Amino acid sequence: MKRKIIGLLFTVVTFVIAGNLSFGQGTTTAGMNGRVVDDQGNPLPGATVIAIHVPTGSQFGGITDSEGYFRLPNMNVGGPYKVTISFVGYQKFERSGIYLTLGQTYKLNVVLKTSTTELAKVVVKGRRVSYNEFDGNKTGAQTVISNQEITMMPTVERSISDMARLTPQATVNGNGAISIAGINNRYNAISIDGAVNNDVFGLSPTGTNGGQTGGSPVSMDAIQQFQVVLAPYDVRQSGFAGASINAVTRSGSNQVKASVYYYMRNQNL
């Protein structure tokens, strides 16, 4: 009996630890979904949807289901993307210049016109979107910082704390500690490419690995996008009280690029 009780307790503890480790992993990709219909509003099952990540040439594709819906998960963040949707007997749809943010599910609903129809005029229709409408692009208060903003923004420490200042609710003290909405910085969840990057021992004043030496866990030149989330309605992000600071590194492109920086100090400063 005693051995059975010990074995049962060991199993329960194992599941509890595994459940705790699963929190706060964040997300490292984006996605796209929507619906394809004809000019009569009827769904077009079997339509081909292809999204091309222009900098790398990576393709993400799929086909619509019986109701005309398509889903493209696990896409690279950033862009631009070029989306092409085609179906036999209908005019091809193309859209360029689409940029995806971290954790976003970009919604794209498309109406395909028959290839034999001549358009005498263009009718633009709009609809009022309720602020109560819920979709993948509105999941609570958040700040997304793109690679372009990282490149153009002046920085002192070249660290995550410099980028977190763009969040209205963020406060950064002299040690680089990031406090979101008044919560202690040790309650933030920091991840890079989905890997937890918090200072688990509590030795760093900034709350990140390498904070004791004044270093950054990753070079700012390698970051593609930052996402600072305060109260996400997303089951993939949890286990924090201040904010979830999620970063993904750049995937590169087919062009050779480089960046150079240096530190300087002399009597004139």
C-alpha positions as YAML, in Angstrom:
chain: A
units: angstrom
residues:
- id: 1
  name: MET
  ca: [0.00, 0.00, 0.00]
- id: 2
  name: LYS
  ca: [2.83, 2.41, 0.91]
- id: 3
  name: ARG
  ca: [4.55, 1.84, -2.44]
- id: 4
  name: LYS
  ca: [1.30, 2.53, -4.33]
- id: 5
  name: ILE
  ca: [0.80, 5.84, -2.49]
- id: 6
  name: ILE
  ca: [4.39, 6.93, -3.21]
- id: 7
  name: GLY
  ca: [3.99, 6.00, -6.88]
- id: 8
  name: LEU
  ca: [0.72, 7.96, -7.14]
- id: 9
  name: LEU
  ca: [2.29, 11.05, -5.53]
- id: 10
  name: PHE
  ca: [5.25, 10.84, -7.93]
- id: 11
  name: THR
  ca: [2.90, 10.72, -10.93]
- id: 12
  name: VAL
  ca: [0.90, 13.74, -9.72]
- id: 13
  name: VAL
  ca: [4.07, 15.80, -9.09]
- id: 14
  name: THR
  ca: [5.37, 14.91, -12.56]
- id: 15
  name: PHE
  ca: [2.18, 16.16, -14.25]
- id: 16
  name: VAL
  ca: [2.18, 19.37, -12.18]
- id: 17
  name: ILE
  ca: [5.79, 20.17, -13.11]
- id: 18
  name: ALA
  ca: [5.15, 19.41, -16.78]
- id: 19
  name: GLY
  ca: [2.07, 21.67, -16.72]
- id: 20
  name: ASN
  ca: [4.00, 24.55, -15.17]
- id: 21
  name: LEU
  ca: [6.80, 24.25, -17.70]
- id: 22
  name: SER
  ca: [4.28, 24.48, -20.53]
- id: 23
  name: PHE
  ca: [3.20, 27.98, -19.50]
- id: 24
  name: GLY
  ca: [4.72, 31.09, -20.92]
- id: 25
  name: GLN
  ca: [6.26, 29.56, -24.03]
- id: 26
  name: GLY
  ca: [4.69, 32.24, -26.19]
- id: 27
  name: THR
  ca: [4.43, 32.09, -29.94]
- id: 28
  name: THR
  ca: [7.06, 32.57, -32.63]
- id: 29
  name: THR
  ca: [4.94, 32.68, -35.77]
- id: 30
  name: ALA
  ca: [1.92, 34.34, -37.37]
- id: 31
  name: GLY
  ca: [-0.91, 33.05, -39.51]
- id: 32
  name: MET
  ca: [-3.53, 33.91, -42.09]
- id: 33
  name: ASN
  ca: [-7.10, 32.79, -42.63]
- id: 34
  name: GLY
  ca: [-10.25, 33.86, -44.41]
- id: 35
  name: ARG
  ca: [-12.97, 32.83, -46.81]
- id: 36
  name: VAL
  ca: [-13.21, 32.72, -50.60]
- id: 37
  name: VAL
  ca: [-16.63, 33.17, -52.25]
- id: 38
  name: ASP
  ca: [-17.95, 34.02, -55.71]
- id: 39
  name: ASP
  ca: [-19.77, 37.21, -56.67]
- id: 40
  name: GLN
  ca: [-23.06, 35.62, -55.54]
- id: 41
  name: GLY
  ca: [-21.71, 34.92, -52.03]
- id: 42
  name: ASN
  ca: [-21.44, 31.17, -52.60]
- id: 43
  name: PRO
  ca: [-18.33, 29.45, -51.14]
- id: 44
  name: LEU
  ca: [-15.66, 28.19, -53.52]
- id: 45
  name: PRO
  ca: [-14.30, 24.87, -52.20]
- id: 46
  name: GLY
  ca: [-10.93, 23.81, -53.60]
- id: 47
  name: ALA
  ca: [-9.62, 27.31, -54.39]
- id: 48
  name: THR
  ca: [-5.81, 27.51, -54.24]
- id: 49
  name: VAL
  ca: [-4.28, 29.99, -51.79]
- id: 50
  name: ILE
  ca: [-0.54, 30.75, -51.94]
- id: 51
  name: ALA
  ca: [1.28, 33.30, -49.76]
- id: 52
  name: ILE
  ca: [4.89, 34.10, -50.71]
- id: 53
  name: HIS
  ca: [7.30, 35.67, -48.21]
- id: 54
  name: VAL
  ca: [9.06, 37.99, -50.68]
- id: 55
  name: PRO
  ca: [12.43, 38.44, -48.85]
- id: 56
  name: THR
  ca: [13.08, 34.69, -48.62]
- id: 57
  name: GLY
  ca: [10.86, 33.25, -51.34]
- id: 58
  name: SER
  ca: [9.21, 30.91, -48.80]
- id: 59
  name: GLN
  ca: [5.74, 29.74, -49.84]
- id: 60
  name: PHE
  ca: [2.79, 28.93, -47.60]
- id: 61
  name: GLY
  ca: [-0.13, 27.32, -49.38]
- id: 62
  name: GLY
  ca: [-3.44, 25.57, -48.91]
- id: 63
  name: ILE
  ca: [-6.89, 25.05, -50.40]
- id: 64
  name: THR
  ca: [-10.31, 26.12, -49.21]
- id: 65
  name: ASP
  ca: [-12.63, 23.65, -47.51]
- id: 66
  name: SER
  ca: [-16.27, 22.87, -48.35]
- id: 67
  name: GLU
  ca: [-17.38, 26.21, -46.88]
- id: 68
  name: GLY
  ca: [-14.71, 28.24, -48.65]
- id: 69
  name: TYR
  ca: [-12.49, 28.77, -45.60]
- id: 70
  name: PHE
  ca: [-8.69, 28.53, -45.70]
- id: 71
  name: ARG
  ca: [-6.08, 28.55, -42.93]
- id: 72
  name: LEU
  ca: [-2.33, 29.16, -43.24]
- id: 73
  name: PRO
  ca: [-0.64, 28.62, -39.85]
- id: 74
  name: ASN
  ca: [3.03, 28.91, -38.77]
- id: 75
  name: MET
  ca: [3.98, 31.73, -41.13]
- id: 76
  name: ASN
  ca: [7.07, 33.91, -40.73]
- id: 77
  name: VAL
  ca: [6.49, 37.26, -39.09]
- id: 78
  name: GLY
  ca: [7.16, 40.46, -41.02]
- id: 79
  name: GLY
  ca: [6.93, 40.59, -44.76]
- id: 80
  name: PRO
  ca: [6.04, 41.74, -47.27]
- id: 81
  name: TYR
  ca: [3.86, 38.85, -48.42]
- id: 82
  name: LYS
  ca: [2.28, 38.41, -51.84]
- id: 83
  name: VAL
  ca: [-0.98, 36.43, -51.74]
- id: 84
  name: THR
  ca: [-2.46, 34.76, -54.82]
- id: 85
  name: ILE
  ca: [-5.87, 33.02, -54.86]
- id: 86
  name: SER
  ca: [-7.08, 31.18, -57.96]
- id: 87
  name: PHE
  ca: [-9.99, 28.98, -59.00]
- id: 88
  name: VAL
  ca: [-10.92, 27.50, -62.37]
- id: 89
  name: GLY
  ca: [-13.27, 29.80, -64.29]
- id: 90
  name: TYR
  ca: [-12.63, 32.81, -62.06]
- id: 91
  name: GLN
  ca: [-10.29, 35.76, -62.20]
- id: 92
  name: LYS
  ca: [-7.12, 35.40, -60.16]
- id: 93
  name: PHE
  ca: [-6.86, 37.49, -56.98]
- id: 94
  name: GLU
  ca: [-3.52, 39.04, -56.01]
- id: 95
  name: ARG
  ca: [-2.53, 41.27, -53.12]
- id: 96
  name: SER
  ca: [0.96, 42.45, -52.19]
- id: 97
  name: GLY
  ca: [2.50, 44.39, -49.32]
- id: 98
  name: ILE
  ca: [0.97, 42.33, -46.49]
- id: 99
  name: TYR
  ca: [2.93, 42.40, -43.23]
- id: 100
  name: LEU
  ca: [2.28, 40.00, -40.34]
- id: 101
  name: THR
  ca: [2.96, 40.75, -36.69]
- id: 102
  name: LEU
  ca: [3.97, 38.25, -34.04]
- id: 103
  name: GLY
  ca: [1.05, 36.07, -32.91]
- id: 104
  name: GLN
  ca: [-1.31, 37.71, -35.42]
- id: 105
  name: THR
  ca: [-3.86, 35.81, -37.51]
- id: 106
  name: TYR
  ca: [-4.33, 38.02, -40.56]
- id: 107
  name: LYS
  ca: [-7.90, 37.88, -41.88]
- id: 108
  name: LEU
  ca: [-8.36, 37.96, -45.65]
- id: 109
  name: ASN
  ca: [-11.84, 37.49, -47.17]
- id: 110
  name: VAL
  ca: [-11.89, 37.42, -50.97]
- id: 111
  name: VAL
  ca: [-14.61, 37.59, -53.62]
- id: 112
  name: LEU
  ca: [-13.60, 36.06, -56.98]
- id: 113
  name: LYS
  ca: [-15.24, 37.31, -60.15]
- id: 114
  name: THR
  ca: [-16.02, 35.03, -63.08]
- id: 115
  name: SER
  ca: [-13.48, 35.38, -65.86]
- id: 116
  name: THR
  ca: [-16.14, 36.15, -68.49]
- id: 117
  name: THR
  ca: [-17.69, 39.05, -66.59]
- id: 118
  name: GLU
  ca: [-16.84, 42.58, -67.69]
- id: 119
  name: LEU
  ca: [-16.85, 45.13, -64.90]
- id: 120
  name: ALA
  ca: [-18.64, 48.28, -66.00]
- id: 121
  name: LYS
  ca: [-18.00, 50.02, -62.69]
- id: 122
  name: VAL
  ca: [-16.33, 49.50, -59.38]
- id: 123
  name: VAL
  ca: [-18.54, 49.53, -56.30]
- id: 124
  name: VAL
  ca: [-16.88, 50.02, -52.95]
- id: 125
  name: LYS
  ca: [-18.89, 48.86, -49.97]
- id: 126
  name: GLY
  ca: [-18.02, 49.32, -46.32]
- id: 127
  name: ARG
  ca: [-19.39, 48.01, -43.10]
- id: 128
  name: ARG
  ca: [-19.14, 49.20, -39.56]
- id: 129
  name: VAL
  ca: [-17.05, 46.93, -37.35]
- id: 130
  name: SER
  ca: [-18.15, 46.65, -33.76]
- id: 131
  name: TYR
  ca: [-15.46, 47.13, -31.15]
- id: 132
  name: ASN
  ca: [-16.86, 44.05, -29.45]
- id: 133
  name: GLU
  ca: [-16.02, 41.89, -32.44]
- id: 134
  name: PHE
  ca: [-13.33, 39.39, -31.57]
- id: 135
  name: ASP
  ca: [-10.75, 38.07, -34.01]
- id: 136
  name: GLY
  ca: [-7.12, 37.05, -34.10]
- id: 137
  name: ASN
  ca: [-5.90, 40.62, -34.64]
- id: 138
  name: LYS
  ca: [-7.38, 42.01, -31.40]
- id: 139
  name: THR
  ca: [-6.28, 39.97, -28.42]
- id: 140
  name: GLY
  ca: [-5.82, 42.57, -25.71]
- id: 141
  name: ALA
  ca: [-3.45, 45.48, -25.12]
- id: 142
  name: GLN
  ca: [-0.14, 44.95, -26.88]
- id: 143
  name: THR
  ca: [2.73, 46.75, -28.59]
- id: 144
  name: VAL
  ca: [4.44, 45.30, -31.68]
- id: 145
  name: ILE
  ca: [7.91, 46.63, -32.54]
- id: 146
  name: SER
  ca: [9.10, 45.79, -36.04]
- id: 147
  name: ASN
  ca: [12.67, 45.39, -37.28]
- id: 148
  name: GLN
  ca: [12.41, 48.75, -39.06]
- id: 149
  name: GLU
  ca: [11.54, 50.48, -35.78]
- id: 150
  name: ILE
  ca: [14.40, 48.67, -34.01]
- id: 151
  name: THR
  ca: [16.82, 49.85, -36.71]
- id: 152
  name: MET
  ca: [15.67, 53.50, -36.68]
- id: 153
  name: MET
  ca: [15.12, 53.92, -32.95]
- id: 154
  name: PRO
  ca: [17.99, 55.48, -30.94]
- id: 155
  name: THR
  ca: [19.21, 53.17, -28.20]
- id: 156
  name: VAL
  ca: [21.59, 53.51, -25.27]
- id: 157
  name: GLU
  ca: [22.12, 49.94, -24.08]
- id: 158
  name: ARG
  ca: [21.13, 48.03, -27.25]
- id: 159
  name: SER
  ca: [18.92, 45.88, -25.05]
- id: 160
  name: ILE
  ca: [15.34, 44.67, -24.70]
- id: 161
  name: SER
  ca: [14.61, 47.39, -22.14]
- id: 162
  name: ASP
  ca: [15.30, 50.11, -24.73]
- id: 163
  name: MET
  ca: [12.66, 48.60, -27.03]
- id: 164
  name: ALA
  ca: [10.15, 48.05, -24.21]
- id: 165
  name: ARG
  ca: [10.03, 51.81, -23.64]
- id: 166
  name: LEU
  ca: [7.70, 52.06, -26.65]
- id: 167
  name: THR
  ca: [4.98, 50.39, -24.56]
- id: 168
  name: PRO
  ca: [2.91, 53.15, -22.89]
- id: 169
  name: GLN
  ca: [2.52, 51.10, -19.68]
- id: 170
  name: ALA
  ca: [6.27, 50.40, -19.39]
- id: 171
  name: THR
  ca: [8.68, 51.98, -16.92]
- id: 172
  name: VAL
  ca: [12.43, 51.32, -17.14]
- id: 173
  name: ASN
  ca: [14.67, 52.30, -14.21]
- id: 174
  name: GLY
  ca: [18.37, 53.11, -14.25]
- id: 175
  name: ASN
  ca: [19.36, 49.44, -14.01]
- id: 176
  name: GLY
  ca: [17.33, 48.55, -17.09]
- id: 177
  name: ALA
  ca: [14.58, 46.76, -15.13]
- id: 178
  name: ILE
  ca: [11.33, 46.68, -17.11]
- id: 179
  name: SER
  ca: [8.23, 47.31, -15.01]
- id: 180
  name: ILE
  ca: [4.91, 46.95, -16.84]
- id: 181
  name: ALA
  ca: [1.84, 48.63, -15.30]
- id: 182
  name: GLY
  ca: [3.66, 48.93, -11.96]
- id: 183
  name: ILE
  ca: [4.38, 45.17, -11.64]
- id: 184
  name: ASN
  ca: [7.84, 44.05, -10.51]
- id: 185
  name: ASN
  ca: [10.04, 43.18, -13.49]
- id: 186
  name: ARG
  ca: [10.63, 39.64, -12.18]
- id: 187
  name: TYR
  ca: [7.00, 38.78, -12.96]
- id: 188
  name: ASN
  ca: [7.46, 39.44, -16.68]
- id: 189
  name: ALA
  ca: [7.68, 36.50, -19.08]
- id: 190
  name: ILE
  ca: [10.54, 37.00, -21.54]
- id: 191
  name: SER
  ca: [11.05, 34.59, -24.42]
- id: 192
  name: ILE
  ca: [13.20, 34.55, -27.56]
- id: 193
  name: ASP
  ca: [12.09, 32.25, -30.38]
- id: 194
  name: GLY
  ca: [9.76, 30.56, -27.90]
- id: 195
  name: ALA
  ca: [12.53, 29.75, -25.40]
- id: 196
  name: VAL
  ca: [12.14, 31.13, -21.87]
- id: 197
  name: ASN
  ca: [14.77, 33.81, -21.24]
- id: 198
  name: ASN
  ca: [13.92, 34.99, -17.72]
- id: 199
  name: ASP
  ca: [16.56, 35.24, -15.00]
- id: 200
  name: VAL
  ca: [15.31, 32.24, -13.02]
- id: 201
  name: PHE
  ca: [17.79, 32.76, -10.17]
- id: 202
  name: GLY
  ca: [16.79, 36.37, -9.49]
- id: 203
  name: LEU
  ca: [20.37, 37.68, -9.73]
- id: 204
  name: SER
  ca: [19.90, 40.11, -12.61]
- id: 205
  name: PRO
  ca: [18.49, 43.61, -11.95]
- id: 206
  name: THR
  ca: [16.96, 43.62, -15.43]
- id: 207
  name: GLY
  ca: [15.22, 40.25, -15.09]
- id: 208
  name: THR
  ca: [16.91, 38.85, -18.23]
- id: 209
  name: ASN
  ca: [19.81, 36.49, -18.71]
- id: 210
  name: GLY
  ca: [23.11, 38.34, -18.89]
- id: 211
  name: GLY
  ca: [21.78, 41.29, -16.91]
- id: 212
  name: GLN
  ca: [24.44, 40.87, -14.22]
- id: 213
  name: THR
  ca: [27.17, 41.72, -16.75]
- id: 214
  name: GLY
  ca: [25.21, 44.47, -18.47]
- id: 215
  name: GLY
  ca: [24.88, 42.34, -21.59]
- id: 216
  name: SER
  ca: [21.87, 41.48, -23.72]
- id: 217
  name: PRO
  ca: [20.81, 37.85, -24.27]
- id: 218
  name: VAL
  ca: [20.70, 38.44, -28.02]
- id: 219
  name: SER
  ca: [21.94, 41.14, -30.38]
- id: 220
  name: MET
  ca: [19.33, 43.68, -31.46]
- id: 221
  name: ASP
  ca: [20.52, 43.22, -35.06]
- id: 222
  name: ALA
  ca: [19.26, 39.62, -34.95]
- id: 223
  name: ILE
  ca: [15.71, 40.51, -33.84]
- id: 224
  name: GLN
  ca: [12.93, 40.49, -36.42]
- id: 225
  name: GLN
  ca: [10.10, 41.64, -34.17]
- id: 226
  name: PHE
  ca: [9.18, 42.33, -30.55]
- id: 227
  name: GLN
  ca: [5.76, 41.79, -29.03]
- id: 228
  name: VAL
  ca: [4.87, 43.21, -25.60]
- id: 229
  name: VAL
  ca: [1.52, 41.77, -24.48]
- id: 230
  name: LEU
  ca: [-0.25, 42.89, -21.30]
- id: 231
  name: ALA
  ca: [-3.53, 40.96, -21.16]
- id: 232
  name: PRO
  ca: [-3.79, 38.55, -24.11]
- id: 233
  name: TYR
  ca: [-6.90, 36.50, -24.80]
- id: 234
  name: ASP
  ca: [-4.59, 33.77, -26.09]
- id: 235
  name: VAL
  ca: [-4.12, 30.37, -24.45]
- id: 236
  name: ARG
  ca: [-0.58, 30.19, -25.85]
- id: 237
  name: GLN
  ca: [0.59, 33.05, -23.62]
- id: 238
  name: SER
  ca: [0.23, 32.80, -19.86]
- id: 239
  name: GLY
  ca: [2.15, 32.48, -16.62]
- id: 240
  name: PHE
  ca: [3.04, 36.15, -16.11]
- id: 241
  name: ALA
  ca: [1.72, 39.11, -14.13]
- id: 242
  name: GLY
  ca: [3.41, 42.11, -15.77]
- id: 243
  name: ALA
  ca: [3.79, 41.47, -19.49]
- id: 244
  name: SER
  ca: [4.85, 38.81, -21.94]
- id: 245
  name: ILE
  ca: [7.84, 40.15, -23.89]
- id: 246
  name: ASN
  ca: [8.16, 37.89, -26.90]
- id: 247
  name: ALA
  ca: [10.86, 38.22, -29.56]
- id: 248
  name: VAL
  ca: [11.69, 36.27, -32.71]
- id: 249
  name: THR
  ca: [14.97, 36.38, -34.59]
- id: 250
  name: ARG
  ca: [15.33, 37.25, -38.24]
- id: 251
  name: SER
  ca: [15.00, 34.52, -40.85]
- id: 252
  name: GLY
  ca: [17.31, 36.20, -43.36]
- id: 253
  name: SER
  ca: [16.73, 36.91, -47.04]
- id: 254
  name: ASN
  ca: [18.25, 36.23, -50.42]
- id: 255
  name: GLN
  ca: [20.31, 39.44, -50.25]
- id: 256
  name: VAL
  ca: [23.60, 39.91, -48.40]
- id: 257
  name: LYS
  ca: [23.36, 42.66, -45.77]
- id: 258
  name: ALA
  ca: [25.44, 43.74, -42.78]
- id: 259
  name: SER
  ca: [25.32, 46.28, -39.96]
- id: 260
  name: VAL
  ca: [28.09, 47.92, -37.96]
- id: 261
  name: TYR
  ca: [28.04, 49.82, -34.69]
- id: 262
  name: TYR
  ca: [30.64, 50.96, -32.18]
- id: 263
  name: TYR
  ca: [30.92, 52.57, -28.75]
- id: 264
  name: MET
  ca: [32.96, 55.75, -28.26]
- id: 265
  name: ARG
  ca: [33.83, 57.81, -25.21]
- id: 266
  name: ASN
  ca: [36.29, 60.70, -24.90]
- id: 267
  name: GLN
  ca: [36.78, 63.95, -23.02]
- id: 268
  name: ASN
  ca: [34.38, 65.83, -25.34]
- id: 269
  name: LEU
  ca: [31.46, 63.76, -24.02]
...
